[in-house]
XYZ file of N, CA, C and O in Angstrom:
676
model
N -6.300 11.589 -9.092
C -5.152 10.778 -9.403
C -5.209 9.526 -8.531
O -5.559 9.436 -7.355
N -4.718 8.428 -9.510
C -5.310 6.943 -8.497
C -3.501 6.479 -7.819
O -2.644 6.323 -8.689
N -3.140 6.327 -6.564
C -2.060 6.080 -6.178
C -1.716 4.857 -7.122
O -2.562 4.052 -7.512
N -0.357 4.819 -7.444
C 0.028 3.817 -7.699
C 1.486 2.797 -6.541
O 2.478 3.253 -5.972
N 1.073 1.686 -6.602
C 1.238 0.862 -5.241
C 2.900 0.866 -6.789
O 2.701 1.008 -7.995
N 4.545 0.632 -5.996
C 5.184 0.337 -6.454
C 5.086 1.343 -8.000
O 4.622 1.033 -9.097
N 5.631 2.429 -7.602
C 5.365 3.175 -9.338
C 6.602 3.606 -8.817
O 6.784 4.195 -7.751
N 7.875 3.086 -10.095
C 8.914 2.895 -10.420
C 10.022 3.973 -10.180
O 11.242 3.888 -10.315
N 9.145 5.118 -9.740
C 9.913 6.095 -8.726
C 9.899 5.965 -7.351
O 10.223 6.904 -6.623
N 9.486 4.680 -6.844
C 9.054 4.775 -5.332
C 10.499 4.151 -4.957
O 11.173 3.628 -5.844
N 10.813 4.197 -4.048
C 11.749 2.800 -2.942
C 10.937 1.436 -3.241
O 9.823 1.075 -2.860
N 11.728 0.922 -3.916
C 11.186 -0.606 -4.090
C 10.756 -1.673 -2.893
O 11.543 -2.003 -2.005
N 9.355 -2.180 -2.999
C 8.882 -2.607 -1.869
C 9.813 -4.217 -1.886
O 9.830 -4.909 -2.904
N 10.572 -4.645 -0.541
C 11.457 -5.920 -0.323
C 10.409 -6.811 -0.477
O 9.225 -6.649 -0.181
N 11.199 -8.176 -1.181
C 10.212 -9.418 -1.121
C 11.019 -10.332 -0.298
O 12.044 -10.028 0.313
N 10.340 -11.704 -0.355
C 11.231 -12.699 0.053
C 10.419 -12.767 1.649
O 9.873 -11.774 2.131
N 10.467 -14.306 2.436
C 10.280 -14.325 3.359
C 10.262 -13.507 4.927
O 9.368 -13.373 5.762
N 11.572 -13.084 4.881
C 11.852 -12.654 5.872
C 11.419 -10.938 5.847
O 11.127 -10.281 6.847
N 11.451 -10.607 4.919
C 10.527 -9.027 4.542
C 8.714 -9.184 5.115
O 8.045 -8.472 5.864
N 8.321 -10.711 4.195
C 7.105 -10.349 5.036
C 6.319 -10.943 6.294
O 5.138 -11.121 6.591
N 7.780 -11.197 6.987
C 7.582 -11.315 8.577
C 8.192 -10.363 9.697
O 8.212 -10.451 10.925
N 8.691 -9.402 8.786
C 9.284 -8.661 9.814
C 9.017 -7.144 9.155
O 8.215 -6.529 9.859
N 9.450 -6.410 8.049
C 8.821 -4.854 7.417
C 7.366 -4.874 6.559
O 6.805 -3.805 6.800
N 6.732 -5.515 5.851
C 5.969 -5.539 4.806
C 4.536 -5.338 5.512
O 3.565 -4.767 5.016
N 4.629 -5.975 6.861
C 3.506 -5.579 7.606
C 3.579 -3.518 7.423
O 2.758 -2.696 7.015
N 4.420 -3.452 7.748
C 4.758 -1.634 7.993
C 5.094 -0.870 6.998
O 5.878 0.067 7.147
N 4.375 -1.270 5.507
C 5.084 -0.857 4.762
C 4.170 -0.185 4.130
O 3.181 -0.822 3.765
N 4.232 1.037 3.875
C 3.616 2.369 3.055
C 2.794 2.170 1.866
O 3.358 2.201 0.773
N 1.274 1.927 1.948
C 1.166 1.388 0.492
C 1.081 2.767 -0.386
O 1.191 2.618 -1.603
N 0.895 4.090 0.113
C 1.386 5.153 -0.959
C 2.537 5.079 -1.287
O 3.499 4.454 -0.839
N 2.330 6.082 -2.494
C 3.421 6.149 -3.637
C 3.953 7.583 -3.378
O 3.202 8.551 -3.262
N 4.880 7.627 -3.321
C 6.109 8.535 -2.884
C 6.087 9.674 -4.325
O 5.943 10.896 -4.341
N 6.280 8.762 -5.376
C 6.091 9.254 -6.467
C 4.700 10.006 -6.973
O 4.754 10.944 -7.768
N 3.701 9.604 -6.543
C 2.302 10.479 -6.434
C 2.240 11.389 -5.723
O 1.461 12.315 -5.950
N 3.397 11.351 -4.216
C 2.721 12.582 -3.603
C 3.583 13.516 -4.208
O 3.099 14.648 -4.230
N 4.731 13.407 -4.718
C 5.597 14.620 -5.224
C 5.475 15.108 -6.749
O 6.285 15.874 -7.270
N 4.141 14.459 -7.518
C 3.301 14.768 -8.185
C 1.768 15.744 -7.823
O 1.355 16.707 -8.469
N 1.213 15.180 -6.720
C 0.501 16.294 -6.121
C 0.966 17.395 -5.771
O 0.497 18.422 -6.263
N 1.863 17.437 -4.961
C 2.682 18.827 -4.766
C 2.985 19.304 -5.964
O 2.274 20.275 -6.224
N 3.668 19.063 -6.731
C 3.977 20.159 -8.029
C 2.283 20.381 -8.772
O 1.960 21.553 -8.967
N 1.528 19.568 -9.059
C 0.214 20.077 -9.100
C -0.607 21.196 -8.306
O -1.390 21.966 -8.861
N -0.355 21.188 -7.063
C -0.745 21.869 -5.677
C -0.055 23.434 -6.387
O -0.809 24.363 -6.676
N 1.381 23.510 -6.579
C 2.283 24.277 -6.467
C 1.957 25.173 -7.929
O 1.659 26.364 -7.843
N 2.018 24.697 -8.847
C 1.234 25.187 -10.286
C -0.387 26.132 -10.291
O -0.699 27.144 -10.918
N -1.293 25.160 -9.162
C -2.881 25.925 -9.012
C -2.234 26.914 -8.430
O -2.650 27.927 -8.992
N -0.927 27.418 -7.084
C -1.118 28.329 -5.982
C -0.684 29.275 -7.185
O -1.377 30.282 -7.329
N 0.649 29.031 -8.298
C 1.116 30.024 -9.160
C 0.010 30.786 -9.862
O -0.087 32.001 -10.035
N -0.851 29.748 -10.250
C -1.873 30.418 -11.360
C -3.271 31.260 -10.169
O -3.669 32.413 -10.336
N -3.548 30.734 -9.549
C -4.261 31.584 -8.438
C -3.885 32.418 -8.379
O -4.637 33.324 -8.738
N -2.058 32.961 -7.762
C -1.638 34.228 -7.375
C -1.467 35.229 -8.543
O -1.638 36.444 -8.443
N -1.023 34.403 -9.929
C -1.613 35.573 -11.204
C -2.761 35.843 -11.307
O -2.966 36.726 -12.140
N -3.956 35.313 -10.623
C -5.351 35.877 -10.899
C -5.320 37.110 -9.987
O -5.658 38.226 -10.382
N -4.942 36.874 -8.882
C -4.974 37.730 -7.887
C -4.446 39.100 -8.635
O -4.996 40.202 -8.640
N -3.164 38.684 -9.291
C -2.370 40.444 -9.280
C -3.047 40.804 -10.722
O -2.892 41.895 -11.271
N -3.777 39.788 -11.227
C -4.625 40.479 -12.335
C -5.560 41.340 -11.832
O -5.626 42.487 -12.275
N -6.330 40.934 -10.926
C -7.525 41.599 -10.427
C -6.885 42.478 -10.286
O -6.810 43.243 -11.247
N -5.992 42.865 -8.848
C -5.485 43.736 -8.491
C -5.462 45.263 -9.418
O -6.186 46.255 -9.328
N -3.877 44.836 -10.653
C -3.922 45.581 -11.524
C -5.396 46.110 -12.234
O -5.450 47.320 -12.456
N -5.988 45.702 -12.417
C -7.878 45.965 -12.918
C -7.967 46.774 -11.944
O -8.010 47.977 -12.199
N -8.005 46.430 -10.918
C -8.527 47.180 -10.030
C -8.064 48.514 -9.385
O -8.722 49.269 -8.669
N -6.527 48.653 -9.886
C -5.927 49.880 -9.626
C -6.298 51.089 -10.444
O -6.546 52.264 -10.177
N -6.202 49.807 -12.383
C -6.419 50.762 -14.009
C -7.680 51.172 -13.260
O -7.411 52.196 -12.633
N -8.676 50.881 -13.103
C -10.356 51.250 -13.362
C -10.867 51.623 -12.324
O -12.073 51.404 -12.208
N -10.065 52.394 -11.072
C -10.592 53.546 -10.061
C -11.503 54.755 -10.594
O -12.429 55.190 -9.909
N -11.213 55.223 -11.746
C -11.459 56.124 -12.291
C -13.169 55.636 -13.274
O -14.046 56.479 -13.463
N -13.290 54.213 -13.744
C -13.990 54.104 -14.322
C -15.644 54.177 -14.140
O -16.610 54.104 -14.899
N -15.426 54.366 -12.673
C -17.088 54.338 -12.004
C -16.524 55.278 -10.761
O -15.467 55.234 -10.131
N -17.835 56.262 -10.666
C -17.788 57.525 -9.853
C -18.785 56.428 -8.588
O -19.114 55.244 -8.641
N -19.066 57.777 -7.280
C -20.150 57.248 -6.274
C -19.602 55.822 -6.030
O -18.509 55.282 -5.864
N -20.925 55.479 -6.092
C -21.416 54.383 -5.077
C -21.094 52.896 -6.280
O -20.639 51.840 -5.840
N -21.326 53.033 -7.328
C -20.948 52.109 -8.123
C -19.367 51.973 -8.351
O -19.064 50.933 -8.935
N -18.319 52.797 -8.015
C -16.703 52.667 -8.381
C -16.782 52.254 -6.971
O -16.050 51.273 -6.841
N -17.342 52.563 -5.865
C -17.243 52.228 -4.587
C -17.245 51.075 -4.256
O -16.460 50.477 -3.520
N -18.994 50.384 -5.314
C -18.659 48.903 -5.139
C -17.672 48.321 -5.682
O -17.091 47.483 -4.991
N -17.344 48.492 -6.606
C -16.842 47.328 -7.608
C -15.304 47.497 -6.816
O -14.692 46.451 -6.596
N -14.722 48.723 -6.417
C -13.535 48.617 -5.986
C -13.332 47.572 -4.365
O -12.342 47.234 -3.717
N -14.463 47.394 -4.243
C -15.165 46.315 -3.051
C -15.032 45.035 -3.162
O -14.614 44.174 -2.388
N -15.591 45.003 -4.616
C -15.985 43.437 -4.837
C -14.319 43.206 -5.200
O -14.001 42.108 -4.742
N -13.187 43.850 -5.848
C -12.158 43.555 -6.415
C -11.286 43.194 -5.921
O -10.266 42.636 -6.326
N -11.849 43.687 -4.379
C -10.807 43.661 -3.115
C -11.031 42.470 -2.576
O -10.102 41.875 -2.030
N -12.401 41.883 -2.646
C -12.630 40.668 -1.950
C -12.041 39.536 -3.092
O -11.678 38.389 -2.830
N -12.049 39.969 -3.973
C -11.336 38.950 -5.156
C -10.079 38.588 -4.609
O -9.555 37.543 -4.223
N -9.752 39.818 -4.701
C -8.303 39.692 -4.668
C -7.663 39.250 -3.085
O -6.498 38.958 -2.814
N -8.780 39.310 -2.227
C -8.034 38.252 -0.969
C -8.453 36.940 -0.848
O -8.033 36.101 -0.052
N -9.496 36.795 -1.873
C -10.062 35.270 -1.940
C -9.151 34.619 -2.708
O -9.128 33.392 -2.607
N -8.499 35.078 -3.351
C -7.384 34.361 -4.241
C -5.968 33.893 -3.504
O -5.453 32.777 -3.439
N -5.490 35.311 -2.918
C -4.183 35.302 -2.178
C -5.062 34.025 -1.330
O -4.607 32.887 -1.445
N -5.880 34.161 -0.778
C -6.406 33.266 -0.106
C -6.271 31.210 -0.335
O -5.960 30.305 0.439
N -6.687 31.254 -1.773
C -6.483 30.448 -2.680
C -4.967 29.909 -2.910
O -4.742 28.700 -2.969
N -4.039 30.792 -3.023
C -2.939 31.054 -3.183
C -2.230 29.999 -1.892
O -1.785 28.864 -2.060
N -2.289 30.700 -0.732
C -2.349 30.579 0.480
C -2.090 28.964 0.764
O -1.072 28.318 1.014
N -3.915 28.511 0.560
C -4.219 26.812 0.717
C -3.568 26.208 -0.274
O -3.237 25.122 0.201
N -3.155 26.279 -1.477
C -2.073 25.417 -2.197
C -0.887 25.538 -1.955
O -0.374 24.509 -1.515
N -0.120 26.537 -2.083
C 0.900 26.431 -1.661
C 1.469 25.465 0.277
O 2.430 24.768 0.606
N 0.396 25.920 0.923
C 0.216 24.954 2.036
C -0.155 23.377 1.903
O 0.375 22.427 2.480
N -0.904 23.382 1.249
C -1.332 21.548 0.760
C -0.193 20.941 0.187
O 0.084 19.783 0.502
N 0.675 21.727 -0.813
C 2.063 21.440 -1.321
C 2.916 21.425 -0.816
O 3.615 20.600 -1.403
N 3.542 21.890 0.141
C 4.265 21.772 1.473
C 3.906 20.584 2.387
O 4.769 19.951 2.996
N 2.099 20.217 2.475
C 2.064 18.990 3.182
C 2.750 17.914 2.633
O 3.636 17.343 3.269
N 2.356 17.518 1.279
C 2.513 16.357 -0.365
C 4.143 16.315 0.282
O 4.711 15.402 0.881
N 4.582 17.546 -0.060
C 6.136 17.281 0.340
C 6.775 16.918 1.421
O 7.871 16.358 1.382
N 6.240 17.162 2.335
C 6.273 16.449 3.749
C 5.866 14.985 3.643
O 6.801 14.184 3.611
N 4.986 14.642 3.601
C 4.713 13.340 3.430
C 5.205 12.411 2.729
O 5.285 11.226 3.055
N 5.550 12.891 1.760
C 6.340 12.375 0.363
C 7.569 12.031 1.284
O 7.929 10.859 1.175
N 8.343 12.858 2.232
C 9.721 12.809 2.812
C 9.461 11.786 4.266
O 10.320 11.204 4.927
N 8.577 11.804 4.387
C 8.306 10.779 5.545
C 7.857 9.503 4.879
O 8.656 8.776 5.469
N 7.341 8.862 4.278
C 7.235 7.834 3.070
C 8.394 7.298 2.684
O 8.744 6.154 2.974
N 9.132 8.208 1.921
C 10.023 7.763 1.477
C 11.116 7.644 2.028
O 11.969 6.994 1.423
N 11.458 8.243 3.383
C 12.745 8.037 4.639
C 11.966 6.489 4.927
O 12.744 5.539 5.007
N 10.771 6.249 5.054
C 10.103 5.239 5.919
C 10.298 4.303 5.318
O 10.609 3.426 6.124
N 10.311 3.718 3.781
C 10.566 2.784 3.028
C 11.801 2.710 2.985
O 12.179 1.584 3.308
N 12.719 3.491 2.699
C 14.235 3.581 2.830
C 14.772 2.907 4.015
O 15.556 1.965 3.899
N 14.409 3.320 5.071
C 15.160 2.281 6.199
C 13.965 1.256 6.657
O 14.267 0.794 7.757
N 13.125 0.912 6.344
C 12.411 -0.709 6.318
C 13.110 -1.519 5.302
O 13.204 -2.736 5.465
N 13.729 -0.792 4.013
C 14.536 -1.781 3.010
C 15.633 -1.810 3.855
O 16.335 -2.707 3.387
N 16.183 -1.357 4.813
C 17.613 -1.595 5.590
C 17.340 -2.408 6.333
O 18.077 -3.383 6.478
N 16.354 -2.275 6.934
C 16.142 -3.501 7.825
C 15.763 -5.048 7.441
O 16.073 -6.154 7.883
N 14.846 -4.500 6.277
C 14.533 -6.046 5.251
C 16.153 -6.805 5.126
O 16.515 -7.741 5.840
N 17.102 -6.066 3.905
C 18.183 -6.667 3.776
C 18.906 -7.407 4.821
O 19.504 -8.467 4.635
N 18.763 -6.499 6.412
C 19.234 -7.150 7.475
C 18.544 -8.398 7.675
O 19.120 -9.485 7.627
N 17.451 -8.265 7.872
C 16.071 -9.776 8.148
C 17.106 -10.486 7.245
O 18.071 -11.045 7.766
N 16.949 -10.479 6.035
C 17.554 -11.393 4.519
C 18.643 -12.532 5.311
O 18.543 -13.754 5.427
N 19.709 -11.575 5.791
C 20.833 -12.270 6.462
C 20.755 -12.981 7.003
O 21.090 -14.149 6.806
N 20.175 -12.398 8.069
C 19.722 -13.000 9.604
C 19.204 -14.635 9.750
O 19.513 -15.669 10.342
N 17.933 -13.973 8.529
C 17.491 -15.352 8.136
C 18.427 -16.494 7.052
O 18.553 -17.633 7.501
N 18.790 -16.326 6.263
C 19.795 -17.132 5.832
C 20.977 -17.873 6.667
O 21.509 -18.971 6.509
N 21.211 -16.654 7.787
C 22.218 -17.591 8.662
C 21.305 -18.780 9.509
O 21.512 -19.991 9.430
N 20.515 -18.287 10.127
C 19.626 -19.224 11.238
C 19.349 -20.255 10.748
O 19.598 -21.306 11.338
N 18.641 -20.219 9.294
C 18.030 -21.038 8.500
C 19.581 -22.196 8.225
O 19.497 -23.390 8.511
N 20.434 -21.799 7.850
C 21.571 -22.886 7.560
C 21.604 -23.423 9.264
O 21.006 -24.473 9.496
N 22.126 -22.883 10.148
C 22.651 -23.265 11.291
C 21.401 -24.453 11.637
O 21.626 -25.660 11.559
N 19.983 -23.842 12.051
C 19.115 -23.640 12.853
C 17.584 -24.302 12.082
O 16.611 -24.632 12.761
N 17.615 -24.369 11.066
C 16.505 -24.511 10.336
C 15.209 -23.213 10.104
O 15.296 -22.021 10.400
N 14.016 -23.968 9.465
C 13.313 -22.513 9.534
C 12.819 -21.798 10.859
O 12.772 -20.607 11.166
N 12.533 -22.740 11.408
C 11.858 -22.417 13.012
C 12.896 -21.784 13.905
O 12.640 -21.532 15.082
N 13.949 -21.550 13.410
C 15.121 -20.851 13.919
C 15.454 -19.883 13.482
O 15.880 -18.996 14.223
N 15.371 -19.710 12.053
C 15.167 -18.292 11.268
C 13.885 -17.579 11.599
O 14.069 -16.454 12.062
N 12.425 -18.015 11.455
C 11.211 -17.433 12.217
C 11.394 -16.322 13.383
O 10.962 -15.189 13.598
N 12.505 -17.494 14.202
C 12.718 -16.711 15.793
C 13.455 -15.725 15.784
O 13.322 -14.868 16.658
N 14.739 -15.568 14.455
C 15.601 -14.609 14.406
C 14.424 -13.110 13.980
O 14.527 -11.998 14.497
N 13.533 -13.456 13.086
C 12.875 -12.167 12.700
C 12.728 -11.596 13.571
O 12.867 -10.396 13.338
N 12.286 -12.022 15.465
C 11.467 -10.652 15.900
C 12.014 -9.601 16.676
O 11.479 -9.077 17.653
N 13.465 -9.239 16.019
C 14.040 -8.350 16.606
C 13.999 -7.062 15.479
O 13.929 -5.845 15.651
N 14.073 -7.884 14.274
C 13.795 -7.284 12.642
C 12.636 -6.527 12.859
O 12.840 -5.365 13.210
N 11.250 -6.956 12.719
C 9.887 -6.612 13.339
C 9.736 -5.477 14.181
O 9.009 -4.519 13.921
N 10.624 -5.641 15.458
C 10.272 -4.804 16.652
C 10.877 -3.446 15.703
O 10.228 -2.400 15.696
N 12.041 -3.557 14.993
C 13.182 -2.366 14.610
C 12.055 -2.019 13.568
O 12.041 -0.788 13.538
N 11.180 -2.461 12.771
C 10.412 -2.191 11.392
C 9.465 -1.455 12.004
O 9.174 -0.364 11.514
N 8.762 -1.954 13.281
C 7.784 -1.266 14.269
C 8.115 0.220 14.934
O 7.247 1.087 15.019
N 9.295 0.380 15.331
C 9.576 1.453 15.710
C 10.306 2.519 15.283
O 10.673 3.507 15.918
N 10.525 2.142 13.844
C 10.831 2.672 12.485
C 8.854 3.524 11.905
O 8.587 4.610 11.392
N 7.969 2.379 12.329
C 6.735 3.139 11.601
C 5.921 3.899 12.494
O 5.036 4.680 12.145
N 6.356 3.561 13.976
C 5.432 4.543 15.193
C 6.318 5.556 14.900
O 5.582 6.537 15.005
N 8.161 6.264 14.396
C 8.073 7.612 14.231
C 7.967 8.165 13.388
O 8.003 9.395 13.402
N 7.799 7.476 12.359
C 7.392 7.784 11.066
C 5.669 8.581 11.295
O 5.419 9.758 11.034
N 4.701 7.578 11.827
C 3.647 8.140 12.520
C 3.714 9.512 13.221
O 3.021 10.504 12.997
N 4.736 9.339 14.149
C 4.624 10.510 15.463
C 5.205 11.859 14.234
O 4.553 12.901 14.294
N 5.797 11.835 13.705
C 6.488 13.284 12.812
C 5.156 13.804 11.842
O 4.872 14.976 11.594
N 4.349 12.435 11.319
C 3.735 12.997 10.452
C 2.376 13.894 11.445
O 2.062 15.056 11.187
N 1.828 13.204 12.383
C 0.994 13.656 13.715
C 1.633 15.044 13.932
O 0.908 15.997 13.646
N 2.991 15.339 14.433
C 3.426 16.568 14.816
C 3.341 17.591 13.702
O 2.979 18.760 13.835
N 3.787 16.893 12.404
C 3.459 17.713 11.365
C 2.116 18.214 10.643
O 2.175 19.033 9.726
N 1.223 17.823 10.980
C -0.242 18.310 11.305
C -0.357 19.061 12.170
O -0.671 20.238 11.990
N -0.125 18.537 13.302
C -0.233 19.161 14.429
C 0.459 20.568 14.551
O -0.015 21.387 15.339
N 1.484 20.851 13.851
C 1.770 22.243 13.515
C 1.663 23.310 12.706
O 2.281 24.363 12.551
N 0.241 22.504 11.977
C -0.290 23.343 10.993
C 0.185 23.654 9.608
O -0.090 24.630 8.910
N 0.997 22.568 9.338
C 2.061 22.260 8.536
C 0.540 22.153 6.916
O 0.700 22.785 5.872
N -0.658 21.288 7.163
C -1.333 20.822 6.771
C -2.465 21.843 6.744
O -3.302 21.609 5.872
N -2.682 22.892 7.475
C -3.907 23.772 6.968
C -4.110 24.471 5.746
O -5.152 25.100 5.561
């Protein structure tokens, strides 16, 4: 799936001057809307994985009887390894889908208040700019900037911790 930049479910990326001197630098070029498309994709493979699993399973309960020795021995072997390679399977999507959704929620909190801060820039700059001219509006941005900046280092640090807790294996 190819991200799409601005796909009409996202938080709309701010235009206008003062957006791209102060958020647009910091601004998410994933799509919010793709990752909460991967996740329900993610979430669909773990469903259909875990019916393979309790298929095997069931097979494998019916057909104890169907092979005596060393041959019911294997196969009740091999059925078993199926069936944890799947839960297994099971396991890593449902986890990868939990990441999508995480990320998706850090993205989209992250665009959400960079558009708060854009609208603020908007002002800011409109006032300076009447009072002050442009070189006076310029100067008003870099308080906008610093707030857009430390809006995307915790946006960073949550998604880091959220790896970091295995959120992502």
């Amino acid at each position: 799936m190819a991200a799409v930049i601005g796909n009409a479910g996202d938080v709309q990326r701010p235009s206008g001057r003062a957006s791209s001197l102060t958020v647009l630098p910091y601004w998410p070029s994933i799509s919010e809307t793709d990752l909460q498309s991967l996740a329900d994709d993610e979430r669909v493979m773990a469903t259909w994985v875990s019916g393979y699993a309790d298929t095997v399973q069931t097979e494998k309960t019916k057909g104890t009887s169907l092979l005596a020795g060393q041959g019911g021995e294997a196969r009740v072997g091999l059925m078993r390894k199926m069936v944890n390679h799947a839960d297994g399977g099971a396991k890593h999507f449902k986890s990868t889908a939990t990441a999508a959704d995480s990320f998706r929620a850090i993205v989209s909190g992250l665009k959400t208040d960079l558009s708060r801060v854009a609208d603020a820039a908007a002002e800011a700059w409109d006032t300076a700019q009447s009072s002050g001219g442009t070189s006076a509006a310029v100067s008003a941005m870099a308080p906008f900037k610093a707030e857009a900046a430390s809006l995307y280092r915790k946006a960073e640090g949550l998604k880091v911790a959220m790896v970091g807790d295995g959120v992502n294996d």
